[in-house]
JSON list of C-alpha atoms in Angstrom, two decimals:
[
{"chain": "O", "resi": 239, "resn": "UNK", "atom": "CA", "xyz": [67.71, -175.70, -147.47]},
{"chain": "O", "resi": 240, "resn": "UNK", "atom": "CA", "xyz": [66.67, -178.90, -145.74]},
{"chain": "O", "resi": 241, "resn": "UNK", "atom": "CA", "xyz": [69.19, -180.22, -143.21]},
{"chain": "O", "resi": 242, "resn": "UNK", "atom": "CA", "xyz": [70.09, -183.85, -143.83]},
{"chain": "O", "resi": 243, "resn": "UNK", "atom": "CA", "xyz": [69.97, -186.34, -140.95]},
{"chain": "O", "resi": 244, "resn": "UNK", "atom": "CA", "xyz": [73.72, -186.79, -141.42]},
{"chain": "O", "resi": 245, "resn": "UNK", "atom": "CA", "xyz": [76.64, -185.23, -143.20]},
{"chain": "O", "resi": 246, "resn": "UNK", "atom": "CA", "xyz": [76.84, -181.71, -144.53]},
{"chain": "O", "resi": 247, "resn": "UNK", "atom": "CA", "xyz": [75.13, -179.80, -147.36]},
{"chain": "O", "resi": 248, "resn": "UNK", "atom": "CA", "xyz": [76.51, -176.64, -148.93]},
{"chain": "O", "resi": 249, "resn": "UNK", "atom": "CA", "xyz": [75.93, -174.65, -152.13]},
{"chain": "O", "resi": 250, "resn": "UNK", "atom": "CA", "xyz": [78.73, -174.32, -154.64]},
{"chain": "O", "resi": 251, "resn": "UNK", "atom": "CA", "xyz": [78.96, -171.96, -157.61]},
{"chain": "O", "resi": 252, "resn": "UNK", "atom": "CA", "xyz": [79.21, -173.21, -161.19]},
{"chain": "O", "resi": 253, "resn": "UNK", "atom": "CA", "xyz": [81.05, -170.67, -163.33]},
{"chain": "O", "resi": 254, "resn": "UNK", "atom": "CA", "xyz": [80.75, -170.05, -167.08]},
{"chain": "O", "resi": 255, "resn": "UNK", "atom": "CA", "xyz": [84.24, -171.40, -167.81]},
{"chain": "O", "resi": 256, "resn": "UNK", "atom": "CA", "xyz": [83.29, -174.76, -166.27]},
{"chain": "O", "resi": 257, "resn": "UNK", "atom": "CA", "xyz": [80.62, -175.40, -168.89]},
{"chain": "O", "resi": 258, "resn": "UNK", "atom": "CA", "xyz": [81.16, -177.45, -172.02]},
{"chain": "O", "resi": 259, "resn": "UNK", "atom": "CA", "xyz": [80.10, -176.22, -175.49]},
{"chain": "O", "resi": 260, "resn": "UNK", "atom": "CA", "xyz": [76.56, -177.54, -174.84]},
{"chain": "O", "resi": 261, "resn": "UNK", "atom": "CA", "xyz": [76.17, -175.41, -171.70]},
{"chain": "O", "resi": 262, "resn": "UNK", "atom": "CA", "xyz": [76.51, -178.38, -169.33]},
{"chain": "O", "resi": 263, "resn": "UNK", "atom": "CA", "xyz": [78.95, -178.68, -166.46]},
{"chain": "O", "resi": 264, "resn": "UNK", "atom": "CA", "xyz": [81.96, -180.58, -167.83]},
{"chain": "O", "resi": 265, "resn": "UNK", "atom": "CA", "xyz": [82.19, -184.05, -166.30]},
{"chain": "O", "resi": 266, "resn": "UNK", "atom": "CA", "xyz": [85.62, -183.37, -164.79]},
{"chain": "O", "resi": 267, "resn": "UNK", "atom": "CA", "xyz": [84.27, -180.41, -162.81]},
{"chain": "O", "resi": 268, "resn": "UNK", "atom": "CA", "xyz": [81.82, -182.38, -160.65]},
{"chain": "O", "resi": 269, "resn": "UNK", "atom": "CA", "xyz": [84.61, -183.66, -158.45]},
{"chain": "O", "resi": 270, "resn": "UNK", "atom": "CA", "xyz": [86.09, -180.16, -158.29]},
{"chain": "O", "resi": 271, "resn": "UNK", "atom": "CA", "xyz": [82.78, -178.92, -156.86]},
{"chain": "O", "resi": 272, "resn": "UNK", "atom": "CA", "xyz": [82.97, -181.68, -154.24]},
{"chain": "O", "resi": 273, "resn": "UNK", "atom": "CA", "xyz": [86.57, -180.70, -153.45]},
{"chain": "O", "resi": 274, "resn": "UNK", "atom": "CA", "xyz": [85.60, -177.04, -152.98]},
{"chain": "O", "resi": 275, "resn": "UNK", "atom": "CA", "xyz": [82.84, -177.88, -150.52]},
{"chain": "O", "resi": 276, "resn": "UNK", "atom": "CA", "xyz": [84.77, -180.47, -148.54]},
{"chain": "O", "resi": 277, "resn": "UNK", "atom": "CA", "xyz": [87.84, -178.22, -148.30]},
{"chain": "O", "resi": 278, "resn": "UNK", "atom": "CA", "xyz": [85.74, -175.30, -147.06]},
{"chain": "O", "resi": 279, "resn": "UNK", "atom": "CA", "xyz": [84.05, -177.56, -144.50]},
{"chain": "O", "resi": 280, "resn": "UNK", "atom": "CA", "xyz": [87.33, -178.87, -143.06]},
{"chain": "O", "resi": 281, "resn": "UNK", "atom": "CA", "xyz": [88.92, -175.38, -143.13]},
{"chain": "O", "resi": 282, "resn": "UNK", "atom": "CA", "xyz": [86.01, -174.21, -140.95]},
{"chain": "O", "resi": 283, "resn": "UNK", "atom": "CA", "xyz": [86.79, -177.07, -138.54]},
{"chain": "O", "resi": 284, "resn": "UNK", "atom": "CA", "xyz": [90.41, -175.85, -138.25]},
{"chain": "O", "resi": 285, "resn": "UNK", "atom": "CA", "xyz": [92.21, -177.98, -140.85]},
{"chain": "O", "resi": 286, "resn": "UNK", "atom": "CA", "xyz": [95.03, -176.39, -142.83]},
{"chain": "O", "resi": 287, "resn": "UNK", "atom": "CA", "xyz": [97.70, -177.75, -145.16]},
{"chain": "O", "resi": 288, "resn": "UNK", "atom": "CA", "xyz": [100.26, -175.96, -142.99]},
{"chain": "O", "resi": 289, "resn": "UNK", "atom": "CA", "xyz": [100.95, -178.18, -139.95]},
{"chain": "O", "resi": 290, "resn": "UNK", "atom": "CA", "xyz": [101.77, -175.09, -137.86]},
{"chain": "O", "resi": 291, "resn": "UNK", "atom": "CA", "xyz": [98.25, -173.71, -138.46]},
{"chain": "O", "resi": 292, "resn": "UNK", "atom": "CA", "xyz": [96.15, -176.89, -138.51]},
{"chain": "O", "resi": 293, "resn": "UNK", "atom": "CA", "xyz": [94.34, -178.14, -135.42]},
{"chain": "O", "resi": 294, "resn": "UNK", "atom": "CA", "xyz": [94.68, -181.65, -136.87]},
{"chain": "O", "resi": 295, "resn": "UNK", "atom": "CA", "xyz": [97.83, -183.73, -137.39]},
{"chain": "O", "resi": 296, "resn": "UNK", "atom": "CA", "xyz": [96.47, -184.88, -140.75]},
{"chain": "O", "resi": 297, "resn": "UNK", "atom": "CA", "xyz": [97.76, -182.50, -143.41]},
{"chain": "O", "resi": 298, "resn": "UNK", "atom": "CA", "xyz": [98.42, -184.87, -146.32]},
{"chain": "O", "resi": 299, "resn": "UNK", "atom": "CA", "xyz": [95.24, -186.64, -147.39]},
{"chain": "O", "resi": 300, "resn": "UNK", "atom": "CA", "xyz": [95.35, -188.26, -150.80]},
{"chain": "O", "resi": 301, "resn": "UNK", "atom": "CA", "xyz": [92.63, -189.78, -152.95]},
{"chain": "O", "resi": 302, "resn": "UNK", "atom": "CA", "xyz": [92.97, -193.53, -153.28]},
{"chain": "O", "resi": 303, "resn": "UNK", "atom": "CA", "xyz": [89.73, -194.30, -155.07]},
{"chain": "O", "resi": 304, "resn": "UNK", "atom": "CA", "xyz": [87.02, -192.22, -156.71]},
{"chain": "O", "resi": 305, "resn": "UNK", "atom": "CA", "xyz": [83.75, -193.30, -158.27]},
{"chain": "O", "resi": 306, "resn": "UNK", "atom": "CA", "xyz": [81.05, -191.05, -159.67]},
{"chain": "O", "resi": 307, "resn": "UNK", "atom": "CA", "xyz": [77.79, -191.77, -161.46]},
{"chain": "O", "resi": 308, "resn": "UNK", "atom": "CA", "xyz": [76.16, -189.00, -163.49]},
{"chain": "O", "resi": 309, "resn": "UNK", "atom": "CA", "xyz": [72.36, -188.87, -163.59]},
{"chain": "O", "resi": 310, "resn": "UNK", "atom": "CA", "xyz": [71.09, -185.48, -164.84]},
{"chain": "O", "resi": 311, "resn": "UNK", "atom": "CA", "xyz": [73.45, -182.80, -166.20]},
{"chain": "O", "resi": 312, "resn": "UNK", "atom": "CA", "xyz": [73.97, -179.56, -164.32]},
{"chain": "O", "resi": 313, "resn": "UNK", "atom": "CA", "xyz": [73.29, -176.84, -166.86]},
{"chain": "O", "resi": 314, "resn": "UNK", "atom": "CA", "xyz": [74.24, -173.18, -166.95]},
{"chain": "O", "resi": 315, "resn": "UNK", "atom": "CA", "xyz": [75.68, -170.91, -164.33]},
{"chain": "O", "resi": 316, "resn": "UNK", "atom": "CA", "xyz": [74.05, -172.06, -161.12]},
{"chain": "O", "resi": 317, "resn": "UNK", "atom": "CA", "xyz": [74.46, -172.97, -157.45]},
{"chain": "O", "resi": 318, "resn": "UNK", "atom": "CA", "xyz": [73.84, -176.68, -156.99]},
{"chain": "O", "resi": 319, "resn": "UNK", "atom": "CA", "xyz": [74.20, -178.27, -153.58]},
{"chain": "O", "resi": 320, "resn": "UNK", "atom": "CA", "xyz": [76.81, -180.79, -152.52]},
{"chain": "O", "resi": 321, "resn": "UNK", "atom": "CA", "xyz": [75.74, -183.24, -149.82]},
{"chain": "O", "resi": 322, "resn": "UNK", "atom": "CA", "xyz": [78.55, -185.32, -148.37]},
{"chain": "O", "resi": 323, "resn": "UNK", "atom": "CA", "xyz": [78.97, -187.69, -145.44]},
{"chain": "O", "resi": 324, "resn": "UNK", "atom": "CA", "xyz": [81.36, -190.29, -144.13]},
{"chain": "O", "resi": 325, "resn": "UNK", "atom": "CA", "xyz": [80.47, -193.91, -144.76]},
{"chain": "O", "resi": 326, "resn": "UNK", "atom": "CA", "xyz": [83.42, -195.23, -142.76]},
{"chain": "O", "resi": 327, "resn": "UNK", "atom": "CA", "xyz": [86.43, -194.10, -140.76]},
{"chain": "O", "resi": 328, "resn": "UNK", "atom": "CA", "xyz": [89.19, -196.69, -140.93]},
{"chain": "O", "resi": 329, "resn": "UNK", "atom": "CA", "xyz": [92.62, -196.81, -139.28]},
{"chain": "O", "resi": 330, "resn": "UNK", "atom": "CA", "xyz": [94.28, -194.55, -141.87]},
{"chain": "O", "resi": 331, "resn": "UNK", "atom": "CA", "xyz": [91.50, -193.83, -144.35]},
{"chain": "O", "resi": 332, "resn": "UNK", "atom": "CA", "xyz": [87.99, -192.47, -144.68]},
{"chain": "O", "resi": 333, "resn": "UNK", "atom": "CA", "xyz": [85.27, -193.22, -147.20]},
{"chain": "O", "resi": 334, "resn": "UNK", "atom": "CA", "xyz": [83.09, -190.28, -148.24]},
{"chain": "O", "resi": 335, "resn": "UNK", "atom": "CA", "xyz": [79.75, -190.56, -149.95]},
{"chain": "O", "resi": 336, "resn": "UNK", "atom": "CA", "xyz": [78.47, -187.55, -151.87]},
{"chain": "O", "resi": 337, "resn": "UNK", "atom": "CA", "xyz": [75.60, -186.28, -154.02]},
{"chain": "O", "resi": 338, "resn": "UNK", "atom": "CA", "xyz": [75.28, -183.26, -156.27]},
{"chain": "O", "resi": 339, "resn": "UNK", "atom": "CA", "xyz": [71.76, -181.88, -155.90]},
{"chain": "O", "resi": 340, "resn": "UNK", "atom": "CA", "xyz": [69.71, -179.17, -157.55]},
{"chain": "O", "resi": 341, "resn": "UNK", "atom": "CA", "xyz": [69.32, -176.06, -155.39]},
{"chain": "O", "resi": 342, "resn": "UNK", "atom": "CA", "xyz": [65.78, -177.14, -154.48]},
{"chain": "O", "resi": 343, "resn": "UNK", "atom": "CA", "xyz": [67.04, -180.67, -153.67]},
{"chain": "O", "resi": 344, "resn": "UNK", "atom": "CA", "xyz": [64.59, -182.34, -156.07]},
{"chain": "O", "resi": 345, "resn": "UNK", "atom": "CA", "xyz": [67.19, -183.57, -158.59]},
{"chain": "O", "resi": 346, "resn": "UNK", "atom": "CA", "xyz": [70.22, -185.76, -157.96]},
{"chain": "O", "resi": 347, "resn": "UNK", "atom": "CA", "xyz": [72.68, -184.72, -160.65]},
{"chain": "O", "resi": 348, "resn": "UNK", "atom": "CA", "xyz": [75.43, -187.14, -159.63]},
{"chain": "O", "resi": 349, "resn": "UNK", "atom": "CA", "xyz": [76.51, -189.31, -156.74]},
{"chain": "O", "resi": 350, "resn": "UNK", "atom": "CA", "xyz": [79.60, -191.19, -155.74]},
{"chain": "O", "resi": 351, "resn": "UNK", "atom": "CA", "xyz": [82.16, -192.13, -153.18]},
{"chain": "O", "resi": 352, "resn": "UNK", "atom": "CA", "xyz": [85.77, -191.26, -152.50]},
{"chain": "O", "resi": 353, "resn": "UNK", "atom": "CA", "xyz": [88.42, -192.92, -150.36]},
{"chain": "O", "resi": 354, "resn": "UNK", "atom": "CA", "xyz": [91.01, -190.62, -148.77]},
{"chain": "O", "resi": 355, "resn": "UNK", "atom": "CA", "xyz": [94.16, -191.92, -147.10]},
{"chain": "O", "resi": 356, "resn": "UNK", "atom": "CA", "xyz": [96.10, -190.04, -144.44]},
{"chain": "O", "resi": 357, "resn": "UNK", "atom": "CA", "xyz": [99.84, -190.03, -145.18]},
{"chain": "O", "resi": 358, "resn": "UNK", "atom": "CA", "xyz": [102.75, -189.50, -142.84]},
{"chain": "O", "resi": 359, "resn": "UNK", "atom": "CA", "xyz": [104.50, -186.32, -144.08]},
{"chain": "O", "resi": 360, "resn": "UNK", "atom": "CA", "xyz": [107.98, -187.79, -143.59]},
{"chain": "O", "resi": 361, "resn": "UNK", "atom": "CA", "xyz": [107.50, -191.21, -145.23]},
{"chain": "O", "resi": 362, "resn": "UNK", "atom": "CA", "xyz": [104.43, -190.65, -147.44]},
{"chain": "O", "resi": 363, "resn": "UNK", "atom": "CA", "xyz": [103.05, -193.97, -146.19]},
{"chain": "O", "resi": 364, "resn": "UNK", "atom": "CA", "xyz": [99.60, -194.49, -144.60]},
{"chain": "O", "resi": 365, "resn": "UNK", "atom": "CA", "xyz": [99.40, -193.12, -141.06]},
{"chain": "O", "resi": 366, "resn": "UNK", "atom": "CA", "xyz": [96.72, -193.55, -138.39]},
{"chain": "O", "resi": 367, "resn": "UNK", "atom": "CA", "xyz": [93.96, -190.95, -138.20]},
{"chain": "O", "resi": 368, "resn": "UNK", "atom": "CA", "xyz": [94.21, -188.98, -134.95]},
{"chain": "O", "resi": 369, "resn": "UNK", "atom": "CA", "xyz": [91.64, -189.07, -132.17]},
{"chain": "O", "resi": 370, "resn": "UNK", "atom": "CA", "xyz": [91.01, -185.34, -132.76]},
{"chain": "O", "resi": 371, "resn": "UNK", "atom": "CA", "xyz": [90.19, -185.87, -136.42]},
{"chain": "O", "resi": 372, "resn": "UNK", "atom": "CA", "xyz": [87.95, -188.85, -135.57]},
{"chain": "O", "resi": 373, "resn": "UNK", "atom": "CA", "xyz": [86.05, -186.76, -133.04]},
{"chain": "O", "resi": 374, "resn": "UNK", "atom": "CA", "xyz": [85.60, -183.90, -135.53]},
{"chain": "O", "resi": 375, "resn": "UNK", "atom": "CA", "xyz": [84.43, -186.32, -138.24]},
{"chain": "O", "resi": 376, "resn": "UNK", "atom": "CA", "xyz": [81.82, -188.12, -136.14]},
{"chain": "O", "resi": 377, "resn": "UNK", "atom": "CA", "xyz": [79.03, -185.70, -137.15]},
{"chain": "O", "resi": 378, "resn": "UNK", "atom": "CA", "xyz": [79.58, -186.65, -140.79]},
{"chain": "O", "resi": 379, "resn": "UNK", "atom": "CA", "xyz": [78.94, -190.37, -140.24]},
{"chain": "O", "resi": 380, "resn": "UNK", "atom": "CA", "xyz": [75.74, -191.67, -141.74]},
{"chain": "O", "resi": 381, "resn": "UNK", "atom": "CA", "xyz": [74.05, -193.44, -144.58]},
{"chain": "O", "resi": 382, "resn": "UNK", "atom": "CA", "xyz": [72.80, -191.77, -147.75]},
{"chain": "O", "resi": 383, "resn": "UNK", "atom": "CA", "xyz": [69.19, -190.67, -147.86]},
{"chain": "O", "resi": 384, "resn": "UNK", "atom": "CA", "xyz": [67.01, -191.10, -150.93]},
{"chain": "O", "resi": 385, "resn": "UNK", "atom": "CA", "xyz": [66.20, -187.92, -152.87]}
]
């Protein structure tokens, strides 16, 4: 696997029950693949939904906006790659860019962006992103590369 100049790339498994009747990954599952990879990445960095276990104060991150463009269907049981990066870190939100790639990285199956907002657990209103989370996220900053 080629390392990107920014962000993170990881394989993710497509299971039989995620395929539609035509043998293609159902459109709703693309974002689930992204969620699996991004959750695993942040878990490895020490994030947890339990504030007592997490190394970060941010435990409630919600999706504010999500856009995805589909290019070439993912077919069959396979292990495509998910490449994601941060386009921007704001006061209380982050913007992720992502691409779903073939395992050999020659095909871009889909691409998009997602805005996550950090919420205060007590008020469920936007809360500033901590210095610790900003520092951990810095390696994800970048601009998308062309496939």
